[in-house]
Tab-separated table of C-alpha atoms and ligand atoms in Angstrom:
chain	number	residue	atom	x	y	z
G	173	MET	CA	-14.277	-16.074	10.216
G	174	ASN	CA	-13.169	-16.565	6.645
G	175	ALA	CA	-13.042	-13.628	4.067
G	176	THR	CA	-16.267	-14.203	2.359
G	177	MET	CA	-18.283	-14.268	5.686
G	178	LEU	CA	-16.303	-11.018	6.622
G	179	LEU	CA	-17.032	-9.202	3.457
G	180	GLU	CA	-20.933	-9.971	4.435
G	181	LYS	CA	-20.774	-8.934	7.685
G	182	GLU	CA	-18.084	-6.555	8.647
G	183	LYS	CA	-19.049	-2.563	8.521
G	184	HIS	CA	-16.630	-1.279	6.174
G	185	TYR	CA	-15.444	2.516	6.364
G	186	PRO	CA	-13.190	3.772	3.265
G	187	VAL	CA	-10.793	5.768	4.789
G	188	MET	CA	-10.708	9.622	3.819
G	189	LEU	CA	-13.589	9.257	1.559
G	190	ASN	CA	-14.939	12.817	1.951
G	191	GLN	CA	-11.731	14.423	1.135
G	192	ILE	CA	-11.015	12.011	-1.780
G	193	LEU	CA	-14.506	13.083	-3.288
G	194	SER	CA	-13.823	16.830	-2.729
G	195	ILE	CA	-10.566	16.476	-4.592
G	196	ILE	CA	-11.741	14.239	-7.596
G	197	SER	CA	-15.043	16.176	-8.027
G	198	PRO	CA	-16.841	13.075	-9.578
G	199	GLN	CA	-19.952	15.219	-10.047
G	200	HIS	CA	-18.294	16.523	-13.215
G	201	GLY	CA	-17.989	12.950	-14.497
G	202	GLY	CA	-14.813	11.188	-15.985
G	203	THR	CA	-13.008	8.102	-15.708
G	204	PHE	CA	-11.505	7.075	-12.193
G	205	ILE	CA	-8.874	4.534	-11.535
G	206	ASP	CA	-9.338	2.689	-8.217
G	207	CYS	CA	-5.967	1.007	-7.921
G	208	THR	CA	-7.076	-0.818	-4.480
G	209	PHE	CA	-10.373	-1.744	-4.782
G	210	GLY	CA	-10.814	-3.732	-1.374
G	211	GLY	CA	-14.373	-3.646	-0.225
G	212	GLY	CA	-15.187	-1.193	-3.182
G	213	GLY	CA	-15.740	1.801	-0.825
G	214	TYR	CA	-14.475	4.479	-3.227
G	215	SER	CA	-15.667	2.886	-6.220
G	216	GLN	CA	-19.175	2.757	-5.078
G	217	GLU	CA	-19.257	6.190	-4.111
G	218	ILE	CA	-18.080	7.681	-7.379
G	219	LEU	CA	-20.199	5.498	-9.475
G	220	LYS	CA	-23.045	7.192	-7.601
G	221	PHE	CA	-22.820	10.094	-9.931
G	222	PRO	CA	-24.222	9.240	-13.237
G	223	LEU	CA	-21.404	10.618	-15.685
G	224	THR	CA	-18.589	8.355	-14.096
G	225	ASN	CA	-16.771	5.202	-15.216
G	226	VAL	CA	-14.689	3.619	-12.651
G	227	LEU	CA	-11.671	1.221	-13.643
G	228	ALA	CA	-10.924	-0.942	-10.406
G	229	ILE	CA	-7.964	-3.352	-9.615
G	230	ASP	CA	-7.198	-5.507	-6.632
G	231	ARG	CA	-4.722	-8.398	-6.401
G	232	ASP	CA	-7.031	-10.279	-3.825
G	233	LYS	CA	-9.324	-12.781	-5.593
G	234	ILE	CA	-11.804	-12.267	-2.858
G	235	THR	CA	-12.740	-8.983	-3.784
G	236	LYS	CA	-14.085	-10.006	-7.240
G	237	ARG	CA	-17.085	-11.119	-5.415
G	238	TYR	CA	-17.993	-7.563	-4.375
G	239	ALA	CA	-16.962	-6.550	-7.779
G	240	SER	CA	-19.318	-8.585	-9.641
G	241	SER	CA	-22.266	-6.948	-7.553
G	242	LEU	CA	-21.134	-3.524	-8.575
G	243	LYS	CA	-20.697	-4.843	-12.036
G	244	LYS	CA	-24.298	-6.094	-11.976
G	245	LYS	CA	-25.419	-2.740	-10.966
G	246	PHE	CA	-23.321	-0.614	-13.541
G	247	PRO	CA	-22.652	-2.944	-16.266
G	248	GLU	CA	-21.428	-0.205	-18.868
G	249	ARG	CA	-19.745	2.247	-16.251
G	250	PHE	CA	-17.791	-0.370	-14.020
G	251	ASN	CA	-14.744	-2.652	-14.707
G	252	PHE	CA	-12.798	-4.932	-12.589
G	253	TYR	CA	-9.297	-6.167	-12.901
G	254	GLU	CA	-7.860	-9.045	-10.504
G	255	ASP	CA	-4.076	-7.839	-10.867
G	256	LYS	CA	-1.305	-5.829	-9.298
G	257	PHE	CA	-1.314	-1.901	-9.720
G	258	SER	CA	2.211	-2.495	-10.576
G	259	ASN	CA	0.673	-3.818	-14.025
G	260	LEU	CA	-1.421	-0.967	-14.547
G	261	ASN	CA	0.153	0.122	-18.003
G	262	ASN	CA	-0.952	-3.358	-19.354
G	263	ILE	CA	-4.421	-2.781	-18.038
G	264	VAL	CA	-5.203	0.868	-18.969
G	265	GLU	CA	-5.512	1.687	-22.578
G	266	LYS	CA	-3.292	4.762	-23.713
G	267	LYS	CA	-6.420	6.773	-24.998
G	268	LEU	CA	-8.435	6.447	-21.540
G	269	LYS	CA	-7.114	9.857	-20.028
G	270	PRO	CA	-8.505	9.187	-16.481
G	271	ARG	CA	-9.511	12.189	-14.303
G	272	ALA	CA	-7.930	10.509	-11.337
G	273	ILE	CA	-5.830	7.564	-10.246
G	274	ILE	CA	-6.396	6.558	-6.434
G	275	PHE	CA	-4.176	4.082	-4.320
G	276	ASP	CA	-5.578	3.318	-1.000
G	277	LEU	CA	-2.216	1.164	0.231
G	278	GLY	CA	-1.999	-1.868	2.751
G	279	LEU	CA	-4.706	-4.313	3.830
G	280	SER	CA	-8.262	-4.082	3.795
G	281	SER	CA	-10.255	-4.486	7.401
G	282	PHE	CA	-11.474	-7.913	5.621
G	283	GLN	CA	-8.075	-9.232	5.116
G	284	LEU	CA	-6.747	-8.151	8.455
G	285	SER	CA	-9.594	-9.907	10.156
G	286	ASP	CA	-9.668	-12.962	8.061
G	287	GLU	CA	-8.293	-15.784	10.146
G	288	GLU	CA	-7.034	-17.700	7.135
G	289	ARG	CA	-4.815	-15.400	5.861
G	290	GLY	CA	-2.558	-15.224	8.975
G	291	PHE	CA	-2.091	-11.447	9.164
G	292	SER	CA	-3.117	-11.577	12.746
G	293	PHE	CA	-1.130	-12.594	15.831
G	294	GLU	CA	-3.565	-15.039	17.240
G	295	SER	CA	-4.178	-17.164	13.873
G	296	LYS	CA	-3.609	-20.495	13.979
G	297	ASN	CA	-4.147	-21.187	10.410
G	298	PHE	CA	-1.206	-21.527	7.812
G	299	LEU	CA	1.193	-18.744	7.752
G	300	ASN	CA	0.226	-17.031	4.617
G	301	MET	CA	0.004	-13.235	4.843
G	302	GLU	CA	-0.407	-13.196	0.954
G	303	MET	CA	-2.466	-10.692	-0.504
G	304	GLY	CA	-2.831	-12.276	-3.675
G	305	ILE	CA	-0.781	-12.997	-6.952
G	306	ASN	CA	2.516	-13.662	-4.811
G	307	GLU	CA	5.406	-15.448	-5.287
G	308	CYS	CA	5.992	-16.718	-1.648
G	309	SER	CA	4.513	-17.051	1.401
G	310	ALA	CA	5.186	-15.927	4.958
G	311	TYR	CA	5.890	-19.491	5.715
G	312	GLU	CA	8.589	-19.705	3.215
G	313	THR	CA	10.139	-16.575	4.186
G	314	VAL	CA	10.727	-17.376	7.763
G	315	ASN	CA	11.588	-20.897	7.283
G	316	THR	CA	13.805	-20.963	4.298
G	317	LEU	CA	15.194	-17.503	4.307
G	318	ASP	CA	18.953	-16.887	5.218
G	319	LYS	CA	19.345	-15.851	8.785
G	320	GLU	CA	21.175	-12.672	8.071
G	321	TYR	CA	18.731	-11.694	5.202
G	322	LEU	CA	15.802	-12.098	7.427
G	323	ALA	CA	17.585	-10.109	10.055
G	324	THR	CA	17.803	-7.322	7.527
G	325	ILE	CA	14.358	-7.603	6.272
G	326	ILE	CA	12.907	-7.308	9.779
G	327	LYS	CA	15.159	-4.261	10.634
G	328	VAL	CA	14.758	-2.509	7.543
G	329	LEU	CA	11.162	-3.211	6.555
G	330	GLY	CA	9.715	-3.322	10.126
G	331	ASP	CA	11.960	-0.462	11.524
G	332	GLU	CA	12.588	-3.083	14.328
G	333	ARG	CA	15.981	-2.425	16.270
G	334	ASP	CA	16.117	-6.171	17.570
G	335	GLY	CA	16.062	-7.620	14.099
G	336	LYS	CA	19.186	-9.658	14.662
G	337	LYS	CA	17.845	-11.265	18.001
G	338	ILE	CA	14.567	-11.966	16.488
G	339	ALA	CA	16.163	-13.650	13.409
G	340	ASN	CA	18.332	-15.529	15.774
G	341	LYS	CA	15.567	-16.899	17.515
G	342	ILE	CA	13.552	-18.006	14.475
G	343	ASP	CA	16.527	-19.814	13.360
G	344	LYS	CA	16.961	-21.694	16.424
G	345	TYR	CA	13.499	-22.654	16.591
G	346	ARG	CA	12.712	-23.494	12.647
G	347	LYS	CA	16.022	-25.753	13.142
G	348	LYS	CA	13.787	-28.091	15.302
G	349	LYS	CA	10.495	-27.892	13.447
G	350	PRO	CA	8.999	-25.346	10.908
G	351	ILE	CA	6.948	-22.425	11.941
G	352	LYS	CA	3.578	-23.285	10.537
G	353	SER	CA	1.304	-20.727	12.053
G	354	SER	CA	1.224	-16.968	12.981
G	355	GLN	CA	0.528	-17.451	16.536
G	356	GLU	CA	3.711	-19.809	16.605
G	357	LEU	CA	5.732	-16.948	14.741
G	358	SER	CA	4.359	-14.146	17.137
G	359	SER	CA	5.208	-16.221	20.401
G	360	ILE	CA	8.718	-16.604	19.013
G	361	ILE	CA	9.115	-13.095	18.488
G	362	ASN	CA	7.934	-12.171	21.860
G	363	SER	CA	10.573	-14.343	23.479
G	364	ALA	CA	13.169	-12.274	21.726
G	365	LYS	CA	11.973	-8.902	23.068
G	366	LYS	CA	12.747	-7.799	26.497
G	367	ASN	CA	10.310	-6.748	29.158
G	368	TYR	CA	7.686	-8.240	26.817
G	369	ASN	CA	4.673	-6.906	29.148
G	370	ASN	CA	5.659	-3.339	28.886
G	371	TYR	CA	4.872	-2.970	25.244
G	372	LYS	CA	1.716	-0.878	24.459
G	373	LYS	CA	1.452	-2.967	21.126
G	374	ASN	CA	1.980	-6.353	20.556
G	375	PRO	CA	5.973	-6.722	20.216
G	376	ALA	CA	5.582	-8.937	17.377
G	377	THR	CA	3.692	-5.864	15.204
G	378	LYS	CA	6.912	-4.566	13.704
G	379	THR	CA	8.208	-7.821	12.587
G	380	PHE	CA	4.909	-9.012	11.241
G	381	GLN	CA	4.754	-5.486	9.423
G	382	ALA	CA	7.838	-6.238	7.832
G	383	ILE	CA	7.427	-9.937	6.887
G	384	ARG	CA	3.880	-8.914	5.151
G	385	ILE	CA	5.600	-5.985	3.170
G	386	PHE	CA	8.247	-8.612	2.041
G	387	VAL	CA	5.973	-11.224	0.973
G	388	ASN	CA	3.755	-8.718	-1.001
G	389	LYS	CA	6.640	-6.949	-2.398
G	390	GLU	CA	4.519	-3.730	-0.998
G	391	LEU	CA	7.433	-1.090	-1.667
G	392	THR	CA	8.394	-2.412	-4.982
G	393	GLU	CA	4.674	-2.364	-6.048
G	394	LEU	CA	4.274	1.056	-4.666
G	395	ILE	CA	7.385	2.581	-6.491
G	396	LYS	CA	6.431	0.971	-9.740
G	397	GLY	CA	2.589	1.662	-9.766
G	398	LEU	CA	3.548	5.569	-8.901
G	399	ILE	CA	5.630	5.437	-11.926
G	400	GLN	CA	2.778	3.960	-14.219
G	401	ALA	CA	0.328	6.409	-12.823
G	402	ALA	CA	2.489	9.199	-13.593
G	403	LYS	CA	2.727	7.990	-17.216
G	404	ILE	CA	-0.882	7.338	-17.871
G	405	LEU	CA	-2.381	10.613	-16.216
G	406	SER	CA	-2.443	13.533	-18.613
G	407	ASP	CA	-2.769	17.190	-18.292
G	408	GLY	CA	-5.219	17.894	-15.247
G	409	GLY	CA	-5.296	14.234	-14.004
G	410	ILE	CA	-5.041	13.872	-10.114
G	411	LEU	CA	-2.774	11.252	-8.570
G	412	ILE	CA	-3.757	10.393	-4.877
G	413	VAL	CA	-2.141	8.244	-2.475
G	414	VAL	CA	-3.328	7.152	1.166
G	415	SER	CA	-0.569	5.540	3.084
G	416	PHE	CA	-0.465	4.043	6.418
G	417	HIS	CA	2.949	3.548	7.623
G	418	SER	CA	6.241	5.712	7.268
G	419	LEU	CA	7.948	3.736	4.633
G	420	GLU	CA	5.277	4.083	2.306
G	421	ASP	CA	4.795	7.831	3.052
G	422	ARG	CA	8.571	8.476	2.564
G	423	ILE	CA	8.297	6.990	-0.898
G	424	VAL	CA	5.070	8.922	-1.645
G	425	LYS	CA	6.525	12.169	-0.350
G	426	ASN	CA	9.747	11.782	-2.116
G	427	PHE	CA	7.857	10.917	-5.587
G	428	PHE	CA	5.623	14.082	-5.338
G	429	ASN	CA	8.606	16.359	-4.328
G	430	LEU	CA	10.797	15.090	-7.102
G	431	TYR	CA	8.379	15.341	-9.947
G	432	SER	CA	6.584	18.578	-8.548
G	433	ASN	CA	6.835	22.182	-8.920
G	434	GLU	CA	8.481	22.393	-5.244
G	435	PRO	CA	12.356	23.167	-5.613
G	436	LYS	CA	14.154	20.972	-3.539
G	437	ASN	CA	16.111	23.548	-1.601
G	438	PRO	CA	14.220	26.762	-2.094
G	439	SER	CA	16.702	29.825	-1.779
G	440	ARG	CA	14.924	33.158	-2.127
G	441	TYR	CA	18.515	34.460	-3.851
G	442	LEU	CA	17.956	32.150	-6.766
G	443	PRO	CA	15.596	32.431	-9.563
G	444	THR	CA	13.070	29.869	-9.889
G	445	SER	CA	14.095	27.936	-12.769
G	446	GLU	CA	12.242	25.775	-14.494
G	447	ARG	CA	12.963	22.061	-13.501
G	448	LYS	CA	12.989	19.447	-15.979
G	449	ASN	CA	11.125	17.088	-13.411
G	450	ASN	CA	8.119	19.499	-13.169
G	451	ILE	CA	5.408	16.934	-14.048
G	452	PHE	CA	3.169	17.471	-10.785
G	453	LYS	CA	1.517	20.687	-9.397
G	454	LEU	CA	1.515	19.955	-5.677
G	455	PHE	CA	-0.585	21.849	-3.293
G	456	SER	CA	1.091	21.029	0.183
G	457	LYS	CA	4.281	19.648	1.235
G	458	LYS	CA	2.334	18.289	4.228
G	459	PRO	CA	0.107	15.255	4.310
G	460	TYR	CA	-3.598	15.478	4.986
G	461	MET	CA	-5.011	13.534	7.840
G	462	PRO	CA	-8.404	11.900	8.968
G	463	ASP	CA	-10.334	14.390	11.225
G	464	LEU	CA	-11.175	13.035	14.824
G	465	ASN	CA	-14.583	12.031	14.153
G	466	GLU	CA	-13.523	9.725	11.389
G	467	VAL	CA	-10.703	8.312	13.854
G	468	LYS	CA	-13.136	7.811	16.339
G	469	GLN	CA	-15.550	5.532	14.008
G	470	ASN	CA	-12.694	3.825	12.187
G	471	ALA	CA	-9.555	3.276	14.749
G	472	ARG	CA	-7.689	2.004	11.536
G	473	SER	CA	-7.771	5.537	9.720
G	474	ARG	CA	-5.785	7.103	12.465
G	475	SER	CA	-2.225	6.610	10.857
G	476	ALA	CA	-3.585	7.519	7.280
G	477	LYS	CA	-1.850	9.824	5.233
G	478	LEU	CA	-3.252	11.441	2.114
G	479	ARG	CA	-1.005	13.097	-0.516
G	480	TYR	CA	-2.204	14.213	-4.025
G	481	ALA	CA	-0.957	16.448	-6.891
G	482	ILE	CA	-2.075	17.198	-10.351
G	483	ARG	CA	-0.520	16.355	-13.740
G	484	ASN	CA	0.695	18.714	-15.971
G	485	ASP	CA	1.507	18.067	-19.855
G	486	ASN	CA	5.020	18.017	-19.701
G	487	VAL	CA	6.699	14.653	-20.666
G	488	PHE	CA	7.377	11.894	-18.099
G	489	PHE	CA	10.984	11.315	-18.370
G	490	SER	CA	13.331	8.377	-16.980
G	491	PRO	CA	12.274	7.684	-13.355
G	492	ASP	CA	16.025	6.494	-12.504
G	493	GLU	CA	16.344	9.218	-10.007
G	494	PHE	CA	13.362	7.782	-7.988
G	495	LYS	CA	14.164	4.263	-8.411
G	496	ASN	CA	17.970	4.617	-7.283
G	497	LYS	CA	16.682	6.543	-4.134
G	498	PHE	CA	14.824	3.436	-2.898
G	499	SER	CA	17.024	0.659	-4.731
G	500	ASN	CA	17.803	-0.829	-1.107
G	501	TYR	CA	14.050	-1.581	-0.573
G	502	LEU	CA	13.934	-2.729	-4.374
G	503	LYS	CA	16.846	-5.113	-3.740
G	504	LEU	CA	15.827	-6.261	-0.310
G	505	GLU	CA	12.044	-7.269	-1.470
G	506	ASN	CA	13.365	-8.841	-4.699
G	507	ASN	CA	16.004	-10.826	-2.830
G	508	ILE	CA	18.912	-9.403	-4.360
G	509	LEU	CA	21.811	-9.206	-2.141
G	510	TRP	CA	23.239	-5.846	-1.845
B	102	SAM	C1	-6.837	-0.815	2.042
B	102	SAM	S1	-7.664	-1.514	1.064
B	102	SAM	C2	-8.517	-0.573	-0.097
B	102	SAM	C3	-9.834	-0.158	0.572
B	102	SAM	C4	-10.706	0.319	-0.427
B	102	SAM	N1	-10.355	1.663	-0.800
B	102	SAM	C5	-12.081	0.310	0.026
B	102	SAM	O1	-12.621	1.532	0.493
B	102	SAM	O2	-12.678	-0.570	0.090
B	102	SAM	C6	-6.282	-2.091	0.268
B	102	SAM	C7	-6.743	-3.113	-1.036
B	102	SAM	O3	-5.584	-3.004	-1.948
B	102	SAM	C8	-5.187	-4.223	-2.480
B	102	SAM	N2	-3.933	-3.914	-2.901
B	102	SAM	C9	-2.736	-3.811	-2.075
B	102	SAM	N3	-1.657	-3.847	-2.925
B	102	SAM	C10	-2.148	-4.031	-4.052
B	102	SAM	C11	-1.347	-4.064	-5.301
B	102	SAM	N4	-0.047	-3.990	-5.480
B	102	SAM	N5	-2.133	-4.197	-6.479
B	102	SAM	C12	-3.284	-4.720	-6.544
B	102	SAM	N6	-4.011	-4.467	-5.387
B	102	SAM	C13	-3.248	-4.114	-4.070
B	102	SAM	C14	-5.262	-5.020	-1.053
B	102	SAM	O4	-5.500	-6.484	-1.715
B	102	SAM	C15	-6.760	-4.510	-0.670
B	102	SAM	O5	-7.888	-5.377	-0.974
């Protein structure tokens, strides 16, 4: 099934919607930025409250189709931009003062099930894995990247200890003929894994995650997106991030810890001094998770982690400390040798 058919047919469950609505209280009105519009699950619910405005962004051109039907319904209160959220500062006017900026990371269920995108192991279509507005595809990544570089991507971005072995197998195969489909790629990866049948998940899961993250520069996008959002929000504005794997969550957690009122190494003997990087109030160090009912209804939600914090009026300062913490990811995704 292709993406257009899926948009119409698939039942869509916006992840942790109730928690998000209770955090942002749209009944009081205001402007909300939905950085990852997808099937429009959050935007649509927010717009049900008459005093709200929504500015939505998505890099995937297929989402424009759903956005235009929402635009017809709410011509004055809804705007959509086909763009990457790392570009937030160029999309949002300085005077906008949004009440909340929301990120719901990763792929939508439409993208995952769209065979033409090549995100699934069984897809016989072109090895693509692009969310939209990309510089390279998975095809170019697996067929042209230096073997050692590919091994590092698989190891670091997929947390896959067999990165080297898998990259070797890929290299051997592509010397004979190019790897054209996801199905071909997953069978090469599986041949590199020992005890293939003992795995609960498909043994290619971690490598697929790594390649997808690389192709879409997902960690760079997240790092830049968070920085842009912190600059745009003003006093009382809420930043909410829903993430789906540990690399993303580590970045979000670090960002909030670094820029919030939570001291890094709290000691009861030290006075709580004002830290220069206190620009957010964080309510919980632990992430919020979906409840059992939601997980039963929508299996994709099981790995979701929601973190949020409220901006104060302190001035945003250089994000170097945050960027430096994750410089390895930035270099790796942007093909800068380390
Ligand atoms: C999990 S889905 C969002 C689902 C949405 N909350 C809903 O309820 O329908 C993630 C969406 O974010 C988009 N996306 C991911 N990274 C992006 C980025 N860097 N810039 C813009 N959109 C992005 C994807 O194309 C996808 O449509």
